[in-house]
Tab-separated table of C-alpha atoms in Angstrom:
chain	number	residue	atom	x	y	z
A	1	MET	CA	0.073	0.013	-0.007
A	2	SER	CA	1.244	3.468	-0.953
A	3	ILE	CA	1.816	5.961	1.956
A	4	LEU	CA	-0.670	8.291	0.165
A	5	GLN	CA	-3.368	5.647	0.643
A	6	TYR	CA	-2.624	4.807	4.291
A	7	ASN	CA	-5.331	7.174	5.713
A	8	GLY	CA	-7.816	7.094	2.752
A	9	GLY	CA	-9.627	10.068	1.344
A	10	ALA	CA	-11.162	11.603	-1.764
A	11	VAL	CA	-11.428	15.231	-3.139
A	12	ILE	CA	-13.175	16.678	-6.175
A	13	ALA	CA	-13.188	20.273	-7.342
A	14	MET	CA	-15.370	21.256	-10.231
A	15	ALA	CA	-16.251	24.484	-12.154
A	16	GLY	CA	-19.658	25.849	-12.937
A	17	LYS	CA	-20.900	29.112	-14.483
A	18	ASN	CA	-19.228	31.900	-12.336
A	19	CYS	CA	-19.065	29.420	-9.395
A	20	VAL	CA	-16.779	26.627	-8.299
A	21	GLY	CA	-17.312	23.635	-5.921
A	22	ILE	CA	-14.985	21.470	-3.875
A	23	CYS	CA	-15.950	18.424	-1.806
A	24	SER	CA	-14.297	15.730	0.240
A	25	ASP	CA	-15.260	12.636	2.140
A	26	LEU	CA	-14.962	12.546	5.997
A	27	ARG	CA	-13.136	9.213	6.744
A	28	LEU	CA	-9.865	8.953	8.627
A	29	GLY	CA	-8.528	5.498	8.680
A	30	GLN	CA	-5.425	3.430	9.339
A	31	GLN	CA	-5.391	1.227	6.277
A	32	ALA	CA	-8.637	-0.827	6.547
A	33	GLN	CA	-9.483	0.234	10.117
A	34	THR	CA	-11.672	3.344	10.434
A	35	VAL	CA	-10.487	5.781	13.060
A	36	ALA	CA	-12.759	8.794	12.734
A	37	MET	CA	-15.725	9.994	10.624
A	38	ASP	CA	-15.283	13.683	10.942
A	39	PHE	CA	-11.892	14.273	9.262
A	40	GLU	CA	-12.437	17.208	6.649
A	41	LYS	CA	-9.794	17.488	3.975
A	42	VAL	CA	-11.055	20.830	2.526
A	43	PHE	CA	-9.840	24.017	4.229
A	44	PRO	CA	-10.700	27.701	3.523
A	45	ILE	CA	-7.755	30.103	2.530
A	46	ASN	CA	-10.087	32.989	2.114
A	47	ASP	CA	-13.811	33.633	0.969
A	48	LYS	CA	-13.046	32.748	-2.685
A	49	LEU	CA	-10.331	30.164	-2.325
A	50	TYR	CA	-10.346	26.614	-0.811
A	51	ILE	CA	-7.851	23.847	-0.850
A	52	GLY	CA	-8.405	20.103	-0.635
A	53	LEU	CA	-5.653	17.857	0.745
A	54	THR	CA	-5.582	14.065	0.365
A	55	GLY	CA	-2.757	11.741	1.496
A	56	LEU	CA	-1.122	11.147	4.779
A	57	ALA	CA	-3.315	12.695	7.572
A	58	SER	CA	-0.389	14.205	9.501
A	59	ASP	CA	0.935	15.885	6.434
A	60	VAL	CA	-2.531	17.186	5.463
A	61	LEU	CA	-2.670	19.112	8.773
A	62	SER	CA	0.949	20.303	8.652
A	63	VAL	CA	0.672	21.551	5.082
A	64	ASN	CA	-2.564	23.322	5.910
A	65	HIS	CA	-0.984	25.111	8.863
A	66	LEU	CA	2.022	26.005	6.796
A	67	LEU	CA	-0.180	27.443	4.054
A	68	ASN	CA	-2.173	29.503	6.591
A	69	PHE	CA	1.051	30.879	7.870
A	70	ARG	CA	2.312	31.818	4.313
A	71	CYS	CA	-1.021	33.337	3.435
A	72	ASN	CA	-1.163	35.499	6.584
A	73	LEU	CA	2.455	36.678	5.767
A	74	TYR	CA	1.301	37.525	2.250
A	75	LYS	CA	-1.688	39.378	3.569
A	76	LEU	CA	0.415	41.421	5.866
A	77	ARG	CA	2.977	42.219	3.216
A	78	GLU	CA	0.605	42.966	0.222
A	79	ASN	CA	-2.499	44.285	2.138
A	80	ARG	CA	-4.780	42.156	0.086
A	81	GLU	CA	-5.991	38.515	-0.096
A	82	ILE	CA	-3.950	36.138	-2.131
A	83	LYS	CA	-5.405	35.338	-5.590
A	84	PRO	CA	-5.915	31.681	-6.683
A	85	GLU	CA	-3.249	31.905	-9.413
A	86	ALA	CA	-0.659	33.230	-6.985
A	87	PHE	CA	-1.647	30.693	-4.319
A	88	SER	CA	-1.393	27.725	-6.745
A	89	ALA	CA	2.231	28.889	-7.687
A	90	MET	CA	3.122	29.385	-3.975
A	91	LEU	CA	1.879	25.842	-3.124
A	92	SER	CA	3.756	24.344	-6.025
A	93	SER	CA	6.924	26.025	-4.874
A	94	LEU	CA	6.345	24.954	-1.281
A	95	LEU	CA	5.935	21.354	-2.217
A	96	TYR	CA	9.001	21.280	-4.676
A	97	GLU	CA	11.203	22.698	-1.894
A	98	LYS	CA	10.754	19.476	0.026
A	99	ARG	CA	11.157	17.189	-3.094
A	100	PHE	CA	13.765	14.948	-1.505
A	101	GLY	CA	11.686	14.221	1.537
A	102	PRO	CA	8.249	15.317	0.312
A	103	TRP	CA	5.035	16.164	2.002
A	104	PHE	CA	2.792	13.072	1.198
A	105	THR	CA	-0.117	15.016	0.108
A	106	GLU	CA	-1.776	15.756	-3.341
A	107	PRO	CA	-3.496	19.051	-3.210
A	108	VAL	CA	-6.465	20.400	-5.201
A	109	VAL	CA	-7.044	24.162	-5.344
A	110	ALA	CA	-10.447	25.643	-6.242
A	111	GLY	CA	-11.266	29.453	-6.229
A	112	LEU	CA	-12.789	32.282	-8.105
A	113	THR	CA	-10.630	34.868	-9.952
A	114	ASP	CA	-11.157	38.629	-9.678
A	115	GLU	CA	-13.373	38.343	-12.755
A	116	GLY	CA	-15.601	35.738	-11.046
A	117	LYS	CA	-14.251	32.952	-13.290
A	118	PRO	CA	-13.541	29.387	-11.826
A	119	PHE	CA	-9.877	28.483	-11.124
A	120	LEU	CA	-8.959	24.835	-10.709
A	121	SER	CA	-5.524	23.273	-10.222
A	122	GLY	CA	-4.174	19.997	-8.865
A	123	MET	CA	-0.640	18.846	-7.954
A	124	ASP	CA	1.300	15.659	-7.155
A	125	LEU	CA	3.420	15.494	-3.996
A	126	ILE	CA	6.358	17.416	-5.479
A	127	GLY	CA	4.157	20.310	-6.818
A	128	ALA	CA	3.932	19.575	-10.545
A	129	PRO	CA	0.688	21.313	-11.395
A	130	VAL	CA	-2.179	20.579	-13.723
A	131	PHE	CA	-4.681	23.262	-14.536
A	132	ALA	CA	-8.309	22.254	-15.599
A	133	ASN	CA	-11.423	24.053	-16.953
A	134	ASP	CA	-13.869	21.324	-15.850
A	135	PHE	CA	-12.763	19.257	-12.771
A	136	VAL	CA	-9.779	17.972	-10.815
A	137	VAL	CA	-9.826	14.831	-8.546
A	138	SER	CA	-7.496	13.493	-5.880
A	139	GLY	CA	-7.452	10.637	-3.435
A	140	THR	CA	-7.583	6.799	-3.191
A	141	CYS	CA	-10.339	6.288	-5.725
A	142	THR	CA	-9.303	8.678	-8.553
A	143	SER	CA	-10.220	6.335	-11.343
A	144	ASN	CA	-13.846	6.047	-9.824
A	145	LEU	CA	-13.959	9.846	-9.444
A	146	HIS	CA	-12.698	10.538	-13.037
A	147	GLY	CA	-15.391	8.233	-14.380
A	148	MET	CA	-18.259	9.679	-12.488
A	149	CYS	CA	-17.161	13.241	-13.190
A	150	GLU	CA	-16.733	12.640	-16.963
A	151	SER	CA	-20.239	11.108	-16.930
A	152	LEU	CA	-22.056	13.803	-15.086
A	153	TYR	CA	-20.163	16.989	-15.733
A	154	ARG	CA	-21.768	19.632	-17.991
A	155	PRO	CA	-20.309	23.076	-18.850
A	156	ASP	CA	-21.898	26.225	-17.217
A	157	MET	CA	-23.773	24.674	-14.441
A	158	SER	CA	-25.599	26.798	-11.912
A	159	PRO	CA	-24.506	26.533	-8.104
A	160	ASP	CA	-27.412	24.253	-7.455
A	161	GLU	CA	-26.673	22.020	-10.393
A	162	LEU	CA	-23.070	22.008	-9.457
A	163	PHE	CA	-23.825	20.928	-5.878
A	164	GLU	CA	-26.006	17.973	-7.277
A	165	VAL	CA	-23.274	16.806	-9.735
A	166	LEU	CA	-20.492	17.124	-7.230
A	167	SER	CA	-22.472	15.172	-4.582
A	168	GLN	CA	-23.524	12.408	-6.848
A	169	SER	CA	-19.944	12.000	-8.371
A	170	LEU	CA	-18.420	11.842	-4.975
A	171	LEU	CA	-20.957	9.489	-3.328
A	172	ALA	CA	-21.020	7.078	-6.242
A	173	ALA	CA	-17.173	6.896	-6.345
A	174	VAL	CA	-16.489	6.494	-2.560
A	175	ASP	CA	-19.222	3.817	-2.334
A	176	ARG	CA	-16.939	1.593	-4.410
A	177	ASP	CA	-13.700	2.292	-2.356
A	178	ALA	CA	-13.005	0.688	0.941
A	179	LEU	CA	-10.625	3.538	2.053
A	180	SER	CA	-12.901	6.573	1.643
A	181	GLY	CA	-16.495	7.670	2.322
A	182	TRP	CA	-18.415	7.682	5.687
A	183	GLY	CA	-20.019	11.074	4.963
A	184	ALA	CA	-19.030	14.023	2.816
A	185	VAL	CA	-18.814	17.808	2.886
A	186	VAL	CA	-19.545	20.097	-0.190
A	187	HIS	CA	-18.523	23.730	-0.434
A	188	ILE	CA	-19.950	25.843	-3.276
A	189	ILE	CA	-18.070	29.132	-3.836
A	190	THR	CA	-19.928	31.997	-5.622
A	191	PRO	CA	-19.196	35.733	-5.888
A	192	GLU	CA	-21.847	36.228	-3.164
A	193	GLY	CA	-20.351	33.860	-0.736
A	194	VAL	CA	-19.764	30.203	0.157
A	195	THR	CA	-22.397	27.448	0.812
A	196	THR	CA	-21.362	24.427	2.849
A	197	ARG	CA	-23.478	21.254	3.077
A	198	LYS	CA	-22.800	17.922	4.824
A	199	LEU	CA	-23.941	14.655	3.193
A	200	LYS	CA	-24.741	11.391	4.748
A	201	CYS	CA	-23.669	8.240	2.956
A	202	ARG	CA	-23.077	4.496	3.544
A	203	GLN	CA	-21.265	3.802	6.833
A	204	ASP	CA	-19.481	0.775	5.713
């Protein structure tokens, strides 16, 4: 088993029309043993920018704390919130710094640009980025997530449609993966604000 799969987890970020969504499951495990059912893997950076972190749970928390520290420094120095494009570049650099003893986490960045357009990016554990216009997935069941997202994704979805597609994609994918699931949380980011909903799913 890869160290990235040790604690389990699944994250999807998806673009809509002037909105973006990001969701994760809630399971924290030790291989096949479930330890907790309230371990969120999606963290807010600011009102229009969220990050999803899958991989080793200790590194998920460490990278999140480090990113908060870096973003607070940026805010003090620049007197403004960090933009998704700059945040993605900063995260990529942060991961590449540690390439010889990497953080065992694969991040997904979702946010809205100043023009209100969706911004999505994903990275591997040494910070090699991929930018997408539709969706980005990460976690232990990426093939399931890719299949579901490709089936259900449509361009220019409204926030409500985006919530429905994200929810159905995540739930259908984690139901077929033993290392993720046990509930989910979905964040929909719009220019007006963020809507967060928790989902119940199979507890097995």
